[in-house]
Coordinates of C-alpha atoms and ligand atoms in Angstrom, one line a residue:
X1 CA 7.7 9.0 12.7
X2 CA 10.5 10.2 10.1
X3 CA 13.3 12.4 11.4
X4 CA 14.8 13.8 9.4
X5 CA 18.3 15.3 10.4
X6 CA 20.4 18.6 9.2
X7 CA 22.7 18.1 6.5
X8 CA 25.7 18.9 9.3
X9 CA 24.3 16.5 11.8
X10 CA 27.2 14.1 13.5
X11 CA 27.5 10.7 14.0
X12 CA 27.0 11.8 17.2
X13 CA 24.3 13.4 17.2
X14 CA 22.3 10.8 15.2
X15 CA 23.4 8.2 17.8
X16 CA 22.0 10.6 20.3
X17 CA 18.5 10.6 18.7
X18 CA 18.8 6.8 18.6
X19 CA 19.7 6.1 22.1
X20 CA 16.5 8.2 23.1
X21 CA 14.3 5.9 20.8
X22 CA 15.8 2.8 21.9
X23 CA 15.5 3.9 25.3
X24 CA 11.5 4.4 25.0
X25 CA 11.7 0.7 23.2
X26 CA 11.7 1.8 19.6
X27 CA 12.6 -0.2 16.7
X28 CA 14.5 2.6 14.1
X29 CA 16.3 2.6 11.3
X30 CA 19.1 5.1 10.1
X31 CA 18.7 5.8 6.2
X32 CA 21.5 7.3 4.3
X33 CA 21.1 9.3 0.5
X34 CA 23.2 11.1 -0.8
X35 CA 21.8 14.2 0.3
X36 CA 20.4 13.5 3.4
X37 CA 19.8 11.3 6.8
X38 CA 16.9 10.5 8.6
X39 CA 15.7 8.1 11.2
X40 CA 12.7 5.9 10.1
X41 CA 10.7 5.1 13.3
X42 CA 7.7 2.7 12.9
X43 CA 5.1 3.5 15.8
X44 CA 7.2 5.5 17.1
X45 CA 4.2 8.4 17.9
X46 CA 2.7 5.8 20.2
X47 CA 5.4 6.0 22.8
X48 CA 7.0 9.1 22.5
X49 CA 5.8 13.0 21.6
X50 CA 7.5 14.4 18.6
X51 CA 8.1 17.6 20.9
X52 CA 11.1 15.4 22.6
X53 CA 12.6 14.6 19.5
X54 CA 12.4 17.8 17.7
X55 CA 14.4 20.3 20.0
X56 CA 17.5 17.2 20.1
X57 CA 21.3 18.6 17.9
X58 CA 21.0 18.1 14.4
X59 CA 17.3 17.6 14.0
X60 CA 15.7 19.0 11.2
X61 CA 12.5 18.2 11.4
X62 CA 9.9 15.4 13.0
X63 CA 7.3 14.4 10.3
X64 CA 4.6 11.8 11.2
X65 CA 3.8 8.6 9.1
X66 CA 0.2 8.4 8.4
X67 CA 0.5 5.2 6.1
X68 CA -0.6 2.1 7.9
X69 CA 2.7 0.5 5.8
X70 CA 5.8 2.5 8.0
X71 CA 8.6 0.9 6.0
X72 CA 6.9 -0.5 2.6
X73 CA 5.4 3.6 2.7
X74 CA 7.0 6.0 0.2
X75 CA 5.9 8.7 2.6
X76 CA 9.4 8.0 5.1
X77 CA 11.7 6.9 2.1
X78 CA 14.5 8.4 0.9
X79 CA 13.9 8.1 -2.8
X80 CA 13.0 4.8 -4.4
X81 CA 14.6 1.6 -4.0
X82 CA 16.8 -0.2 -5.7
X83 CA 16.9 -3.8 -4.8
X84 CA 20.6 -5.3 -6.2
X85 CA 20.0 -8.8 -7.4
X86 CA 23.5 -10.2 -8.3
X87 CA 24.8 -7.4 -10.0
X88 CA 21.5 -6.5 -11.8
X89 CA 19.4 -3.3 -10.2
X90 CA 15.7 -3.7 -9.6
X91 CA 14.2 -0.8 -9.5
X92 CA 16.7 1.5 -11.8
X93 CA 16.8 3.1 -14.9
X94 CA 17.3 0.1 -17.0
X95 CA 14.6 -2.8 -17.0
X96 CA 15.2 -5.5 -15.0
X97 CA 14.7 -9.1 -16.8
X98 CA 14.3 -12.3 -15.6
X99 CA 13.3 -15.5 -17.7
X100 CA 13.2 -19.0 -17.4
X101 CA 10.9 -22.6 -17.3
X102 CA 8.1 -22.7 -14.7
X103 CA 10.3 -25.4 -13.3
X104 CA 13.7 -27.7 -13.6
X105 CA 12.4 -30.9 -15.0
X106 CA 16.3 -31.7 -16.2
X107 CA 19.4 -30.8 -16.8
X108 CA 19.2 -31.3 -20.2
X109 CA 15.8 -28.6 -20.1
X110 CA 17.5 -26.7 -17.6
X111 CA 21.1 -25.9 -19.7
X112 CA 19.2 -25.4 -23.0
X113 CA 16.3 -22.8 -21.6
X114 CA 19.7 -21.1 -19.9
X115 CA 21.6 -21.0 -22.6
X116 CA 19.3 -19.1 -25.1
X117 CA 18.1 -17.0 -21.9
X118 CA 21.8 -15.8 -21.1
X119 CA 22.6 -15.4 -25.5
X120 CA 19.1 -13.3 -25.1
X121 CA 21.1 -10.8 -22.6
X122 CA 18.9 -11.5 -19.6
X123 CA 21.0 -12.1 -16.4
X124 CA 18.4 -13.7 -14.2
X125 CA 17.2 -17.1 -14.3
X126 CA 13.8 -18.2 -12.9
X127 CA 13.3 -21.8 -12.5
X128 CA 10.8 -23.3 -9.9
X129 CA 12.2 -26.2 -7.8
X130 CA 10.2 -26.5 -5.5
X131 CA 6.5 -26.0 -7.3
X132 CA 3.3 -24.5 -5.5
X133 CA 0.4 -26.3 -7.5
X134 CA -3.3 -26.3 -7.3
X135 CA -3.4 -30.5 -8.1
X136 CA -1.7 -32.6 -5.2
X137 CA -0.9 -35.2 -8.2
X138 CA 0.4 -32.3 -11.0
X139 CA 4.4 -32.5 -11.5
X140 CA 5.2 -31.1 -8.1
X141 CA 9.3 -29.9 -8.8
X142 CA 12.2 -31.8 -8.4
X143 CA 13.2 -30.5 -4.8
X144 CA 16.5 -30.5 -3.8
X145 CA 18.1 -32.1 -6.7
X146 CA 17.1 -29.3 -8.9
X147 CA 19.0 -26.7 -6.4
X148 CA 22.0 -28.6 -7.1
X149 CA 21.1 -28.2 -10.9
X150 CA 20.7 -24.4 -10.4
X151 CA 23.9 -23.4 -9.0
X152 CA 25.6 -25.7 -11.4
X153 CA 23.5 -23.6 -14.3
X154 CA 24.7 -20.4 -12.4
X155 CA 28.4 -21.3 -12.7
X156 CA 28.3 -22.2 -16.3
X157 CA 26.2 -19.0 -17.3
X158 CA 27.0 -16.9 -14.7
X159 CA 22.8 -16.3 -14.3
X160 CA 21.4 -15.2 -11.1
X161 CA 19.1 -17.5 -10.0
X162 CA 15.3 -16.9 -8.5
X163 CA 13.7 -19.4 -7.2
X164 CA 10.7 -19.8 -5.0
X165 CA 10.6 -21.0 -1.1
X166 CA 6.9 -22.6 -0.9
X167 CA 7.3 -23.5 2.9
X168 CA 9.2 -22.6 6.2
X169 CA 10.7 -26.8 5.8
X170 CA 12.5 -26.0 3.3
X171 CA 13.2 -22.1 3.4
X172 CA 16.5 -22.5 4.3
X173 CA 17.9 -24.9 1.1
X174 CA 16.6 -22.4 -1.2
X175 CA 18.0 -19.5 0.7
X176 CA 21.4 -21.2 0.0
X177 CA 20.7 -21.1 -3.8
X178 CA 18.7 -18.6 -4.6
X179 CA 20.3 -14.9 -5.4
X180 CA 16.4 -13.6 -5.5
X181 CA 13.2 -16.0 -2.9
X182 CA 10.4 -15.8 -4.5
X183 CA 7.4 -15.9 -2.3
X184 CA 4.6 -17.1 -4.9
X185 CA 1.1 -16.0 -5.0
X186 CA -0.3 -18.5 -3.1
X187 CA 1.9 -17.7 -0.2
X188 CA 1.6 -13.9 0.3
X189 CA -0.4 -14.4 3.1
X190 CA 1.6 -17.5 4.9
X191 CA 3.1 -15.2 7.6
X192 CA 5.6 -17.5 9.0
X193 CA 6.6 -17.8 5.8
X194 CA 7.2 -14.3 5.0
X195 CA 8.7 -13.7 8.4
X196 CA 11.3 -16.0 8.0
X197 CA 12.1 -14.2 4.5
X198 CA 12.0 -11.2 6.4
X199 CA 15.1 -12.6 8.7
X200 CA 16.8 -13.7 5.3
X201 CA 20.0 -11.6 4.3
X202 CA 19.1 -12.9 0.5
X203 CA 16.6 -10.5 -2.0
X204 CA 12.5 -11.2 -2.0
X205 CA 10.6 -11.4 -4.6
X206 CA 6.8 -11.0 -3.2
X207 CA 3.7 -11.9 -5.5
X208 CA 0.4 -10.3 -5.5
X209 CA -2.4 -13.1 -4.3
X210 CA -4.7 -14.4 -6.7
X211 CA -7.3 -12.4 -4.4
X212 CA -5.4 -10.0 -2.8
X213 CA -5.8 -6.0 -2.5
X214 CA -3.3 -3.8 -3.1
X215 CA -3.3 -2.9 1.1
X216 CA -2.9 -6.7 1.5
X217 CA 0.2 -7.2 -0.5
X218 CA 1.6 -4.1 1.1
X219 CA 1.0 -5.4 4.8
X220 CA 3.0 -8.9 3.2
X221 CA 5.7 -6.6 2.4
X222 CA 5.6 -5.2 5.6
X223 CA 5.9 -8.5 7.2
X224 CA 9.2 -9.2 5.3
X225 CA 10.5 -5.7 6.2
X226 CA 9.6 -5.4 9.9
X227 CA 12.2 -8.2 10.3
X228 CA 14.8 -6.3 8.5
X229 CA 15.2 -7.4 5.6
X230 CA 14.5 -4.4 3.3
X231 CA 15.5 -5.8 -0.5
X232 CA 11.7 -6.7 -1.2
X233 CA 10.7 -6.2 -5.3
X234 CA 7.3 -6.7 -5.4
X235 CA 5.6 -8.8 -8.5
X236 CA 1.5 -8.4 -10.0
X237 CA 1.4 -11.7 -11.3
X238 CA -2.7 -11.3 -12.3
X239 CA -5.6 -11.4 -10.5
X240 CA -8.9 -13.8 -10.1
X241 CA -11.8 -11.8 -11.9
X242 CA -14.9 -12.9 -14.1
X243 CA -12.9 -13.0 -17.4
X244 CA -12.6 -16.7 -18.9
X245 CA -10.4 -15.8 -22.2
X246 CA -7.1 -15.9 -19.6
X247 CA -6.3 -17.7 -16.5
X248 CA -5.7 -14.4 -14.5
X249 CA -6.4 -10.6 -15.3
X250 CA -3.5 -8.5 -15.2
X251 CA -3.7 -5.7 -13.1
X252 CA -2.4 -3.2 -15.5
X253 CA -3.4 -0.1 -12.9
X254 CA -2.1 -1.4 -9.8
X255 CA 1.3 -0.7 -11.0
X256 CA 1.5 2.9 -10.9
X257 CA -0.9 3.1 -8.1
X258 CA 1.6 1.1 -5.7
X259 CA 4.3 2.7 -7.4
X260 CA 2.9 5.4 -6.0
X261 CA 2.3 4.7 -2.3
X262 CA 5.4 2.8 -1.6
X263 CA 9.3 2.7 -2.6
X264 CA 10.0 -0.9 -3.4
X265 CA 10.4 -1.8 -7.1
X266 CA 7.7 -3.5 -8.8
X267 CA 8.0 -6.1 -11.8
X268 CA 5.3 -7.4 -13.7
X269 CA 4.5 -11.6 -14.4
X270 CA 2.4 -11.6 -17.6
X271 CA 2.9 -15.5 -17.8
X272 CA 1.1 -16.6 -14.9
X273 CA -1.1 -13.5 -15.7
X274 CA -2.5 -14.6 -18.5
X275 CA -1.3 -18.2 -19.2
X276 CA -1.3 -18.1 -22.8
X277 CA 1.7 -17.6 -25.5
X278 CA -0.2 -15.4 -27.4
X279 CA -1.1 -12.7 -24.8
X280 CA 2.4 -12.8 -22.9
X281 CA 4.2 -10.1 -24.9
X282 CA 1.0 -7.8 -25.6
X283 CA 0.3 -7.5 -21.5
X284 CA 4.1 -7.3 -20.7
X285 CA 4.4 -4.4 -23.2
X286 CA 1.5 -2.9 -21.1
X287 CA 3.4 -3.3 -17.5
X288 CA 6.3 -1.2 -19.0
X289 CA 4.1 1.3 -20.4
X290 CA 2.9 1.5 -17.1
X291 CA 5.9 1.6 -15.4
X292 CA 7.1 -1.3 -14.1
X293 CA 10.5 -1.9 -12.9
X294 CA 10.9 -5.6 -14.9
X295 CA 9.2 -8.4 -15.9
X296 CA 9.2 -12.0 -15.1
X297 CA 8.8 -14.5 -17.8
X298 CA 8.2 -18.6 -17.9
X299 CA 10.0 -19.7 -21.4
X300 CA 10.5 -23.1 -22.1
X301 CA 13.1 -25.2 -25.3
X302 CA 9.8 -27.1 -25.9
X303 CA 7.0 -26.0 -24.4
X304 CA 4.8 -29.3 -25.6
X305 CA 6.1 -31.4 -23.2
X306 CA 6.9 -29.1 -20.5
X307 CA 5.9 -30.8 -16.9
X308 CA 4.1 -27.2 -16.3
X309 CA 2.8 -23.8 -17.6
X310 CA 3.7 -25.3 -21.4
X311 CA 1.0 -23.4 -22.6
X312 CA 2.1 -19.8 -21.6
X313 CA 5.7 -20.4 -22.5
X314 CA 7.6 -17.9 -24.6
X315 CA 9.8 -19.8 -27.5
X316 CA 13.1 -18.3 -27.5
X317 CA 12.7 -15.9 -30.8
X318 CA 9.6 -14.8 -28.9
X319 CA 12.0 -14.0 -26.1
X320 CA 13.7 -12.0 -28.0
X321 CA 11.3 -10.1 -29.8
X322 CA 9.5 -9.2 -26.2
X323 CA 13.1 -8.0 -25.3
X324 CA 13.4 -5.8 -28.4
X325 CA 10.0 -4.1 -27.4
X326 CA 9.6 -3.6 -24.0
X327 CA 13.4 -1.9 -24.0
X328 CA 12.0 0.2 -26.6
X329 CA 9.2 1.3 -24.5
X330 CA 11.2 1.9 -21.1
X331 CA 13.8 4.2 -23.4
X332 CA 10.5 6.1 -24.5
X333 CA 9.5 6.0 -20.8
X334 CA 13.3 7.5 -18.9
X335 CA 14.5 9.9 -21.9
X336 CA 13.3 12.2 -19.4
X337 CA 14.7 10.6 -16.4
X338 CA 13.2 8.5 -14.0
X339 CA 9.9 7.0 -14.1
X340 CA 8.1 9.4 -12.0
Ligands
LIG401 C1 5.5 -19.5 -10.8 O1 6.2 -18.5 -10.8 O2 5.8 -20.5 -11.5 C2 4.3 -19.5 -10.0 C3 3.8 -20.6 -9.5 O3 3.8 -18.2 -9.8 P1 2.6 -17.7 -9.0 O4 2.9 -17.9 -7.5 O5 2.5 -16.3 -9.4 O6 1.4 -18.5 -9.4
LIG402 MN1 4.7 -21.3 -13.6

């Protein structure tokens, strides 16, 4: 259940309604706008009528959550959410970037992809050191030493720096690195993965499967949520369908249609979605049309004899001319304020 409490309502008074929920062995969460409070109690229904709630000082009003998602579920959210990923707002009025190689094969690879990436204006770095990959003998990241490479690539940029955690191992070396996890495709349904991202104090980024419904990669958000942490931005990355032209189909719908039934933000991948250089900027002109918060993009100084995802690489002056468009189309898109 949301309860949602009177303008006036005290401190007290909210700590009143939330002693009675803990007492009955509810999880709940105060939420703060500007305008208004409320209590967001997941399952709360189960154990307790909304009769003994409703009559307490300073409650508004008790309004049930039908989603099956309590906290990913736009229905109990204040307004939408803005994850804050060292100092850049996912989820706002501006379009969040982030760019970078597949993975860290150098320092040399690593300082010249940053370097164009940071003169390009984007202030979030993606690299991949620790590399998810379908062949046990393909180029498999360079672990730890890359981190090192990362933050030293952070300091001399000043980039943010997402990353991806690929298993529970080795969850807490990235944590120490990244500013945004990402949780790759392959993992949105590892649950002991996404609960421990869900006790991290860092930002999640959480891919769409390959295979997965839009209810699916909800419940994985819910997974990372329901252990508090509640900066999730969620990613389509492309789906598997029939088409053989791309390596993914992206899934140009499901971005206002989750926009629509939850409040986390939601970027776009259209590297991985497509995997070629030639369809990249077409598709991710297509997210932002559609709405989405950002976009994630693989580029690469010399995409030839990159160690992965070469052939979906942007070149740096196709960085920039993605750049040029897709902030053109999100100005089009919030003249009239917010995306809806
Ligand atoms: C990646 O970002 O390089 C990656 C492996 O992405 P995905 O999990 O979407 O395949
Ligand atoms: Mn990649």
């Amino acid at each position: 259940m949301l309860i949602l409490m009177e303008q006036t309502a005290t401190l007290e008074q909210i700590q009143a309604v939330m002693a009675v929920l803990e007492g009955a062995g509810i999880r709940a969460y105060v939420q703060e706008s500007p305008v208004s409070t409320s209590i967001l109690a997941p399952h709360a229904s189960q154990a307790l009528k909304a009769d003994r709630i409703e009559p307490m000082g300073g409650v508004a009003r008790v309004v049930p959550i039908t989603s099956p998602f309590k906290l990913a579920s736009a229905d109990g959210a204040p307004g939408r959410t803005v994850v804050e990923v060292r100092g850049v707002a996912v989820g706002g009025r501006e379009l969040a970037v982030m760019a970078g190689p597949c993975g860290v094969e150098s320092r040399e690879q690593l300082f010249t992809v940053a370097r164009y990436v940071a003169e390009s204006g984007v202030k979030l770095l993606r690299a991949g050191a620790f590399k998810p990959r379908t062949s046990p003998y393909a180029f498999q990241g360079m672990g730890t030493e890359a981190l090192s490479l990362l933050e030293a690539v952070r300091r001399e940029f000043d980039l943010g720096i997402v990353t991806e955690a690929t298993e529970v191992e080795t969850f807490d070396e990235v944590e120490r690195t990244a500013d945004l996890i990402q949780l790759g495709a392959r993992n949105m349904q590892n649950f002991a993965l996404l609960k421990r991202a869900g006790r991290s104090e860092k930002p999640v980024l959480l891919k769409r499967g390959p295979a997965a419904t839009l209810e699916e990669w909800l419940f994985a958000a819910e997974y990372v949520l329901s252990e508090g942490n509640r900066n999730v931005i969620l990613c389509e990355r492309g789906i598997r369908t029939w088409s053989q032209h791309a390596r993914n189909t992206l899934d140009v719908s499901v971005i206002p249609a989750v926009r629509q039934l939850t409040h986390l933000p939601v970027i776009a991948d259209p590297s991985h979605a497509t995997g070629r250089r030639d369809l990249v900027i077409p598709c991710a002109r297509a997210a932002v049309a559609a709405g989405a918060d950002g976009l994630i993009v693989e580029t690469h100084c010399s995409p030839d004899q990159a160690l992965s995802d070469g052939p979906q690489a942007l070149l740096p002056s196709d960085l920039v001319q993605m750049l040029d468009q897709v902030q053109k189309i999100r100005e089009v898109l919030t003249q009239g304020g917010p995306v809806f």
